[in-house]
PDB file of C-alpha atoms in Angstrom:
ATOM      1  CA  MET A   1       0.787  -0.151 -42.866  1.00  0.00           C
ATOM      2  CA  ARG A   2       2.238  -2.730 -40.485  1.00  0.00           C
ATOM      3  CA  PRO A   3      -0.261  -4.306 -38.129  1.00  0.00           C
ATOM      4  CA  VAL A   4       0.131  -3.575 -34.470  1.00  0.00           C
ATOM      5  CA  SER A   5       1.607  -6.598 -32.701  1.00  0.00           C
ATOM      6  CA  ALA A   6       0.242  -8.009 -29.432  1.00  0.00           C
ATOM      7  CA  SER A   7       3.303  -6.659 -27.675  1.00  0.00           C
ATOM      8  CA  GLY A   8       2.915  -3.300 -29.299  1.00  0.00           C
ATOM      9  CA  GLY A   9      -0.718  -3.095 -28.205  1.00  0.00           C
ATOM     10  CA  HIS A  10       0.443  -3.913 -24.645  1.00  0.00           C
ATOM     11  CA  CYS A  11       2.911  -0.987 -24.707  1.00  0.00           C
ATOM     12  CA  ASP A  12       0.287   1.305 -26.086  1.00  0.00           C
ATOM     13  CA  ALA A  13      -2.109   0.489 -23.235  1.00  0.00           C
ATOM     14  CA  LEU A  14       0.685   1.127 -20.697  1.00  0.00           C
ATOM     15  CA  ASP A  15       1.504   4.417 -22.364  1.00  0.00           C
ATOM     16  CA  ARG A  16      -2.100   5.597 -22.183  1.00  0.00           C
ATOM     17  CA  ALA A  17      -2.402   4.634 -18.551  1.00  0.00           C
ATOM     18  CA  LEU A  18       0.926   6.186 -17.649  1.00  0.00           C
ATOM     19  CA  GLY A  19      -0.213   9.544 -18.907  1.00  0.00           C
ATOM     20  CA  ALA A  20      -3.136   9.686 -16.426  1.00  0.00           C
ATOM     21  CA  PHE A  21      -0.904   8.167 -13.633  1.00  0.00           C
ATOM     22  CA  ARG A  22       1.729  10.858 -14.109  1.00  0.00           C
ATOM     23  CA  ALA A  23      -0.864  13.571 -13.780  1.00  0.00           C
ATOM     24  CA  THR A  24      -2.034  12.455 -10.254  1.00  0.00           C
ATOM     25  CA  ALA A  25       0.434  10.107  -8.658  1.00  0.00           C
ATOM     26  CA  PRO A  26       3.548  12.090  -7.789  1.00  0.00           C
ATOM     27  CA  HIS A  27       2.073  14.502  -5.292  1.00  0.00           C
ATOM     28  CA  SER A  28       0.145  11.644  -3.578  1.00  0.00           C
ATOM     29  CA  VAL A  29       3.194   9.318  -3.491  1.00  0.00           C
ATOM     30  CA  ASP A  30       5.422  12.087  -2.151  1.00  0.00           C
ATOM     31  CA  ARG A  31       3.021  12.437   0.769  1.00  0.00           C
ATOM     32  CA  TRP A  32       3.008   8.688   1.411  1.00  0.00           C
ATOM     33  CA  GLY A  33       6.801   8.762   1.504  1.00  0.00           C
ATOM     34  CA  GLU A  34       6.792  11.516   4.189  1.00  0.00           C
ATOM     35  CA  LEU A  35       4.176   9.779   6.321  1.00  0.00           C
ATOM     36  CA  LEU A  36       6.011   6.449   5.958  1.00  0.00           C
ATOM     37  CA  ALA A  37       9.243   8.101   7.112  1.00  0.00           C
ATOM     38  CA  ALA A  38       7.513   9.652  10.116  1.00  0.00           C
ATOM     39  CA  VAL A  39       6.073   6.332  11.193  1.00  0.00           C
ATOM     40  CA  LEU A  40       9.116   4.031  10.565  1.00  0.00           C
ATOM     41  CA  THR A  41      11.651   6.453  12.122  1.00  0.00           C
ATOM     42  CA  GLY A  42       9.422   6.663  15.122  1.00  0.00           C
ATOM     43  CA  GLY A  43       9.722   2.920  15.610  1.00  0.00           C
ATOM     44  CA  GLY A  44       6.581   1.935  13.765  1.00  0.00           C
ATOM     45  CA  ARG A  45       6.126  -0.715  11.094  1.00  0.00           C
ATOM     46  CA  LEU A  46       4.846  -1.228   7.615  1.00  0.00           C
ATOM     47  CA  LEU A  47       2.726  -4.329   6.919  1.00  0.00           C
ATOM     48  CA  ALA A  48       2.020  -5.225   3.338  1.00  0.00           C
ATOM     49  CA  ALA A  49      -0.098  -7.829   1.589  1.00  0.00           C
ATOM     50  CA  GLY A  50      -1.472  -8.871  -1.787  1.00  0.00           C
ATOM     51  CA  ASN A  51      -2.466 -11.987  -3.743  1.00  0.00           C
ATOM     52  CA  GLY A  52      -0.697 -13.461  -6.758  1.00  0.00           C
ATOM     53  CA  GLY A  53       1.285 -10.817  -8.642  1.00  0.00           C
ATOM     54  CA  SER A  54       0.258  -8.214  -6.113  1.00  0.00           C
ATOM     55  CA  ALA A  55       1.946 -10.391  -3.447  1.00  0.00           C
ATOM     56  CA  ALA A  56       5.155 -10.077  -5.325  1.00  0.00           C
ATOM     57  CA  GLN A  57       4.722  -6.288  -5.532  1.00  0.00           C
ATOM     58  CA  ALA A  58       4.030  -6.056  -1.767  1.00  0.00           C
ATOM     59  CA  GLN A  59       7.132  -8.183  -0.966  1.00  0.00           C
ATOM     60  CA  HIS A  60       9.150  -5.961  -3.300  1.00  0.00           C
ATOM     61  CA  LEU A  61       8.169  -2.931  -1.262  1.00  0.00           C
ATOM     62  CA  THR A  62       9.071  -4.483   2.066  1.00  0.00           C
ATOM     63  CA  ALA A  63      12.413  -5.716   0.733  1.00  0.00           C
ATOM     64  CA  GLU A  64      13.300  -2.178  -0.300  1.00  0.00           C
ATOM     65  CA  LEU A  65      12.690  -0.939   3.185  1.00  0.00           C
ATOM     66  CA  VAL A  66      14.405  -3.675   5.104  1.00  0.00           C
ATOM     67  CA  GLY A  67      17.339  -3.582   2.633  1.00  0.00           C
ATOM     68  CA  ARG A  68      17.716  -0.494   0.689  1.00  0.00           C
ATOM     69  CA  TYR A  69      16.231   1.190  -2.408  1.00  0.00           C
ATOM     70  CA  ARG A  70      19.176   3.093  -3.735  1.00  0.00           C
ATOM     71  CA  ASP A  71      21.647   4.578  -1.212  1.00  0.00           C
ATOM     72  CA  ASP A  72      22.782   2.902   2.016  1.00  0.00           C
ATOM     73  CA  ARG A  73      20.669   3.812   5.056  1.00  0.00           C
ATOM     74  CA  PRO A  74      19.393   2.096   8.234  1.00  0.00           C
ATOM     75  CA  PRO A  75      17.001  -0.817   7.838  1.00  0.00           C
ATOM     76  CA  PHE A  76      13.379  -0.263   8.780  1.00  0.00           C
ATOM     77  CA  SER A  77      10.647  -2.648   9.916  1.00  0.00           C
ATOM     78  CA  ALA A  78       8.479  -3.885   7.056  1.00  0.00           C
ATOM     79  CA  ILE A  79       6.763  -7.311   6.835  1.00  0.00           C
ATOM     80  CA  ALA A  80       5.080  -8.890   3.740  1.00  0.00           C
ATOM     81  CA  LEU A  81       2.294 -10.881   5.440  1.00  0.00           C
ATOM     82  CA  HIS A  82       1.996 -13.534   2.770  1.00  0.00           C
ATOM     83  CA  ALA A  83       5.731 -14.416   2.914  1.00  0.00           C
ATOM     84  CA  ASP A  84       5.355 -16.441   6.149  1.00  0.00           C
ATOM     85  CA  THR A  85       4.125 -19.616   4.517  1.00  0.00           C
ATOM     86  CA  SER A  86       3.735 -21.579   7.815  1.00  0.00           C
ATOM     87  CA  SER A  87       1.547 -18.777   9.310  1.00  0.00           C
ATOM     88  CA  THR A  88      -0.517 -18.266   6.206  1.00  0.00           C
ATOM     89  CA  THR A  89      -1.173 -22.004   5.553  1.00  0.00           C
ATOM     90  CA  ALA A  90      -2.013 -22.595   9.262  1.00  0.00           C
ATOM     91  CA  ILE A  91      -4.389 -19.690   9.398  1.00  0.00           C
ATOM     92  CA  ALA A  92      -6.065 -20.707   6.134  1.00  0.00           C
ATOM     93  CA  ASN A  93      -6.444 -24.292   7.357  1.00  0.00           C
ATOM     94  CA  ASP A  94      -7.846 -23.275  10.801  1.00  0.00           C
ATOM     95  CA  TYR A  95      -9.765 -20.061  10.104  1.00  0.00           C
ATOM     96  CA  GLY A  96     -10.259 -19.895   6.322  1.00  0.00           C
ATOM     97  CA  ILE A  97      -8.488 -18.080   3.479  1.00  0.00           C
ATOM     98  CA  ASP A  98     -10.226 -14.840   4.186  1.00  0.00           C
ATOM     99  CA  GLU A  99      -8.429 -14.492   7.494  1.00  0.00           C
ATOM    100  CA  VAL A 100      -4.889 -15.171   6.383  1.00  0.00           C
ATOM    101  CA  PHE A 101      -3.917 -11.492   6.442  1.00  0.00           C
ATOM    102  CA  ALA A 102      -6.403 -10.170   9.045  1.00  0.00           C
ATOM    103  CA  ARG A 103      -5.106 -12.427  11.801  1.00  0.00           C
ATOM    104  CA  GLN A 104      -1.506 -11.433  11.069  1.00  0.00           C
ATOM    105  CA  VAL A 105      -2.486  -7.738  11.114  1.00  0.00           C
ATOM    106  CA  ARG A 106      -3.952  -8.250  14.637  1.00  0.00           C
ATOM    107  CA  ALA A 107      -0.672 -10.045  15.654  1.00  0.00           C
ATOM    108  CA  HIS A 108       1.933  -7.697  14.248  1.00  0.00           C
ATOM    109  CA  GLY A 109       0.128  -4.330  13.827  1.00  0.00           C
ATOM    110  CA  ARG A 110       0.227  -1.592  16.468  1.00  0.00           C
ATOM    111  CA  PRO A 111      -1.651   1.781  16.477  1.00  0.00           C
ATOM    112  CA  ASP A 112      -0.287   4.216  13.933  1.00  0.00           C
ATOM    113  CA  ASP A 113       1.514   1.493  11.967  1.00  0.00           C
ATOM    114  CA  ILE A 114       0.736   1.385   8.258  1.00  0.00           C
ATOM    115  CA  LEU A 115      -0.901  -1.421   6.296  1.00  0.00           C
ATOM    116  CA  MET A 116      -0.364  -1.349   2.539  1.00  0.00           C
ATOM    117  CA  LEU A 117      -2.684  -3.486   0.543  1.00  0.00           C
ATOM    118  CA  LEU A 118      -2.276  -4.161  -3.228  1.00  0.00           C
ATOM    119  CA  SER A 119      -4.986  -5.462  -5.433  1.00  0.00           C
ATOM    120  CA  THR A 120      -5.694  -5.084  -9.143  1.00  0.00           C
ATOM    121  CA  SER A 121      -9.444  -5.715  -8.700  1.00  0.00           C
ATOM    122  CA  GLY A 122      -9.882  -4.060  -5.316  1.00  0.00           C
ATOM    123  CA  ALA A 123     -12.229  -6.906  -4.452  1.00  0.00           C
ATOM    124  CA  SER A 124     -10.110  -9.550  -2.629  1.00  0.00           C
ATOM    125  CA  ALA A 125     -12.047 -10.727   0.424  1.00  0.00           C
ATOM    126  CA  ASN A 126      -8.893 -11.432   2.413  1.00  0.00           C
ATOM    127  CA  LEU A 127      -7.587  -7.876   1.822  1.00  0.00           C
ATOM    128  CA  LEU A 128     -10.932  -6.423   2.819  1.00  0.00           C
ATOM    129  CA  ALA A 129     -10.790  -8.465   6.061  1.00  0.00           C
ATOM    130  CA  ALA A 130      -7.248  -7.220   6.655  1.00  0.00           C
ATOM    131  CA  ALA A 131      -8.339  -3.596   6.180  1.00  0.00           C
ATOM    132  CA  GLU A 132     -11.140  -4.106   8.697  1.00  0.00           C
ATOM    133  CA  ALA A 133      -8.705  -5.640  11.243  1.00  0.00           C
ATOM    134  CA  ALA A 134      -6.271  -2.766  10.685  1.00  0.00           C
ATOM    135  CA  ARG A 135      -8.877  -0.184  11.359  1.00  0.00           C
ATOM    136  CA  GLU A 136      -9.992  -1.957  14.516  1.00  0.00           C
ATOM    137  CA  SER A 137      -6.343  -1.987  15.665  1.00  0.00           C
ATOM    138  CA  GLY A 138      -5.650   1.674  14.893  1.00  0.00           C
ATOM    139  CA  LEU A 139      -3.440   1.232  11.793  1.00  0.00           C
ATOM    140  CA  HIS A 140      -3.498   3.474   8.790  1.00  0.00           C
ATOM    141  CA  VAL A 141      -4.726   1.629   5.772  1.00  0.00           C
ATOM    142  CA  TRP A 142      -3.329   2.474   2.275  1.00  0.00           C
ATOM    143  CA  ALA A 143      -4.294   0.751  -0.932  1.00  0.00           C
ATOM    144  CA  LEU A 144      -2.971   0.430  -4.448  1.00  0.00           C
ATOM    145  CA  THR A 145      -5.788  -0.767  -6.645  1.00  0.00           C
ATOM    146  CA  GLY A 146      -7.089  -0.842 -10.184  1.00  0.00           C
ATOM    147  CA  PRO A 147      -9.941   1.465 -11.389  1.00  0.00           C
ATOM    148  CA  ALA A 148     -12.089   3.025  -8.731  1.00  0.00           C
ATOM    149  CA  PRO A 149     -14.629   2.795  -7.298  1.00  0.00           C
ATOM    150  CA  ASN A 150     -13.969  -0.607  -5.781  1.00  0.00           C
ATOM    151  CA  PRO A 151     -14.487  -2.195  -2.316  1.00  0.00           C
ATOM    152  CA  LEU A 152     -10.855  -1.909  -1.226  1.00  0.00           C
ATOM    153  CA  ALA A 153     -10.659   1.787  -2.162  1.00  0.00           C
ATOM    154  CA  ALA A 154     -13.738   2.351  -0.041  1.00  0.00           C
ATOM    155  CA  ALA A 155     -12.283   0.365   2.839  1.00  0.00           C
ATOM    156  CA  ALA A 156      -8.862   2.131   2.916  1.00  0.00           C
ATOM    157  CA  ASP A 157      -7.925   5.448   4.538  1.00  0.00           C
ATOM    158  CA  GLU A 158      -6.072   6.496   1.380  1.00  0.00           C
ATOM    159  CA  VAL A 159      -5.914   4.916  -2.102  1.00  0.00           C
ATOM    160  CA  LEU A 160      -4.015   5.337  -5.296  1.00  0.00           C
ATOM    161  CA  ALA A 161      -6.193   3.826  -7.945  1.00  0.00           C
ATOM    162  CA  VAL A 162      -4.651   3.083 -11.407  1.00  0.00           C
ATOM    163  CA  GLU A 163      -7.174   3.778 -14.207  1.00  0.00           C
ATOM    164  CA  ALA A 164      -6.406   0.978 -16.666  1.00  0.00           C
ATOM    165  CA  PRO A 165      -8.629  -1.818 -17.947  1.00  0.00           C
ATOM    166  CA  ALA A 166      -5.981  -4.565 -18.070  1.00  0.00           C
ATOM    167  CA  THR A 167      -4.680  -6.372 -14.944  1.00  0.00           C
ATOM    168  CA  ALA A 168      -1.180  -6.422 -16.396  1.00  0.00           C
ATOM    169  CA  THR A 169      -1.113  -2.648 -16.827  1.00  0.00           C
ATOM    170  CA  VAL A 170      -2.367  -2.057 -13.359  1.00  0.00           C
ATOM    171  CA  GLN A 171       0.354  -4.299 -11.959  1.00  0.00           C
ATOM    172  CA  GLU A 172       3.045  -2.531 -13.978  1.00  0.00           C
ATOM    173  CA  LEU A 173       2.008   0.873 -12.620  1.00  0.00           C
ATOM    174  CA  HIS A 174       1.773  -0.541  -9.098  1.00  0.00           C
ATOM    175  CA  LEU A 175       5.503  -1.329  -9.453  1.00  0.00           C
ATOM    176  CA  VAL A 176       6.120   2.210 -10.577  1.00  0.00           C
ATOM    177  CA  ALA A 177       4.229   3.430  -7.545  1.00  0.00           C
ATOM    178  CA  VAL A 178       6.266   1.171  -5.206  1.00  0.00           C
ATOM    179  CA  HIS A 179       9.472   2.555  -6.528  1.00  0.00           C
ATOM    180  CA  MET A 180       8.160   6.167  -6.251  1.00  0.00           C
ATOM    181  CA  VAL A 181       7.148   5.556  -2.576  1.00  0.00           C
ATOM    182  CA  CYS A 182      10.614   4.202  -1.868  1.00  0.00           C
ATOM    183  CA  GLU A 183      12.233   7.230  -3.505  1.00  0.00           C
ATOM    184  CA  ALA A 184       9.987   9.612  -1.643  1.00  0.00           C
ATOM    185  CA  PHE A 185      10.672   7.777   1.638  1.00  0.00           C
ATOM    186  CA  ASP A 186      14.443   8.048   1.153  1.00  0.00           C
ATOM    187  CA  ALA A 187      14.099  11.768   0.216  1.00  0.00           C
ATOM    188  CA  ALA A 188      12.100  12.367   3.403  1.00  0.00           C
ATOM    189  CA  LEU A 189      14.893  10.729   5.440  1.00  0.00           C
ATOM    190  CA  GLU A 190      17.425  12.976   3.857  1.00  0.00           C
ATOM    191  CA  ARG A 191      15.339  15.978   4.813  1.00  0.00           C
ATOM    192  CA  GLY A 192      15.624  15.048   8.436  1.00  0.00           C
ATOM    193  CA  TRP A 193      13.164  12.288   9.343  1.00  0.00           C
ATOM    194  CA  GLY A 194      16.013  10.091  10.607  1.00  0.00           C
ATOM    195  CA  ALA A 195      18.626   9.575   7.985  1.00  0.00           C
ATOM    196  CA  LYS A 196      21.154   8.698  10.716  1.00  0.00           C
ATOM    197  CA  GLY A 197      18.862   6.163  12.239  1.00  0.00           C
ATOM    198  CA  ARG A 198      17.603   8.416  15.077  1.00  0.00           C
ATOM    199  CA  ARG A 199      14.177   7.828  16.402  1.00  0.00           C
ATOM    200  CA  ARG A 200      11.457  10.445  16.394  1.00  0.00           C
ATOM    201  CA  PRO A 201       7.938  10.448  17.931  1.00  0.00           C
ATOM    202  CA  VAL A 202       5.353   8.920  15.705  1.00  0.00           C
ATOM    203  CA  ASP A 203       3.418  11.912  14.431  1.00  0.00           C
ATOM    204  CA  PRO A 204       2.239  11.453  10.816  1.00  0.00           C
ATOM    205  CA  ALA A 205      -0.030  14.525  11.153  1.00  0.00           C
ATOM    206  CA  GLY A 206       3.104  16.599  11.834  1.00  0.00           C
ATOM    207  CA  THR A 207       4.236  16.473   8.258  1.00  0.00           C
ATOM    208  CA  PRO A 208       3.863  19.544   6.129  1.00  0.00           C
ATOM    209  CA  GLU A 209       0.202  18.673   5.293  1.00  0.00           C
ATOM    210  CA  PRO A 210      -1.872  17.396   8.205  1.00  0.00           C
ATOM    211  CA  ALA A 211      -3.492  13.990   7.651  1.00  0.00           C
ATOM    212  CA  PRO A 212      -7.321  13.813   7.865  1.00  0.00           C
ATOM    213  CA  ALA A 213      -8.777  12.546  11.153  1.00  0.00           C
ATOM    214  CA  ARG A 214      -9.011   8.747  11.286  1.00  0.00           C
ATOM    215  CA  GLY A 215     -12.424   7.682  10.022  1.00  0.00           C
ATOM    216  CA  ALA A 216     -12.795  10.911   8.041  1.00  0.00           C
ATOM    217  CA  GLY A 217     -12.147   9.095   4.772  1.00  0.00           C
ATOM    218  CA  GLY A 218     -12.033  11.228   1.574  1.00  0.00           C
ATOM    219  CA  GLY A 219     -10.670  14.307   3.464  1.00  0.00           C
ATOM    220  CA  PRO A 220      -8.645  16.980   1.596  1.00  0.00           C
ATOM    221  CA  HIS A 221      -5.584  14.799   1.468  1.00  0.00           C
ATOM    222  CA  ALA A 222      -7.270  11.493   0.409  1.00  0.00           C
ATOM    223  CA  LEU A 223      -5.565  10.140  -2.665  1.00  0.00           C
ATOM    224  CA  GLN A 224      -8.828   9.192  -4.408  1.00  0.00           C
ATOM    225  CA  ALA A 225     -11.467  11.916  -4.868  1.00  0.00           C
ATOM    226  CA  GLY A 226     -14.846  11.102  -3.305  1.00  0.00           C
ATOM    227  CA  LEU A 227     -13.545   8.302  -1.039  1.00  0.00           C
ATOM    228  CA  VAL A 228     -15.712   7.530   1.933  1.00  0.00           C
ATOM    229  CA  ARG A 229     -14.660   5.519   4.865  1.00  0.00           C
ATOM    230  CA  ARG A 230     -16.834   2.483   5.391  1.00  0.00           C
ATOM    231  CA  THR A 231     -17.892   0.874   8.583  1.00  0.00           C
ATOM    232  CA  PRO A 232     -17.256  -2.902   8.819  1.00  0.00           C
ATOM    233  CA  ASP A 233     -20.844  -3.679   7.940  1.00  0.00           C
ATOM    234  CA  ASP A 234     -20.571  -1.762   4.683  1.00  0.00           C
ATOM    235  CA  VAL A 235     -17.591  -3.704   3.411  1.00  0.00           C
ATOM    236  CA  PRO A 236     -18.418  -6.707   1.173  1.00  0.00           C
ATOM    237  CA  ARG A 237     -16.794  -9.909   2.496  1.00  0.00           C
ATOM    238  CA  GLY A 238     -18.137 -12.661   0.287  1.00  0.00           C
ATOM    239  CA  GLY A 239     -17.935 -13.509  -3.421  1.00  0.00           C
ATOM    240  CA  ARG A 240     -15.372 -15.174  -5.619  1.00  0.00           C
ATOM    241  CA  ARG A 241     -11.625 -14.762  -5.186  1.00  0.00           C
ATOM    242  CA  HIS A 242      -9.973 -11.771  -6.732  1.00  0.00           C
ATOM    243  CA  GLU A 243      -6.356 -10.718  -7.005  1.00  0.00           C
TER     244      GLU A 243
END
């Protein structure tokens, strides 16, 4: 019998995680696409952030919305917060690394906008601070994380948690989720959320399934079972850096 190569073991790990992901992700991601269409066609904005490889994933998402995913359509407002190097370095220098995203959320975010946070560990202090700033500003907080429970899953309104032990596998499935969100977003536009670029009132709760009340956490449409919204005092802020 031929030994399993390192690359073969990597593919096996991805295949195992993909099975669980396929069982739960599509319905959840379809709903995200519909809510995102409601917000962006109403003149709202998506903010996204991550660290390291997750920063690249977040920027991939915003690029697909400002540009296009597959077919031509109007551009929509989406900002990757880490991409502004002058702002991030100035904020880190003056306020500390934990504030690099939170301060930008307060600057760019408006009530009913969406903040998407990506983290393989779900423990990055600067993302937790961004989630807190978003809640204070009235934004919806979505998270793509690794295995739950984790602090970011608890701090978000809705979370899609990838159950995989390896960081690389989590990141690979985060990219799958990003593409699925973009596909669901475009499909929602085609169904009438503004495919011709028209503006509609911002009403995410007006989609086929009403969203839970803000602050309700873990409601019937939460993407991670048992999720409970935390108050700012409950969210860990210290500790070592995580991606």
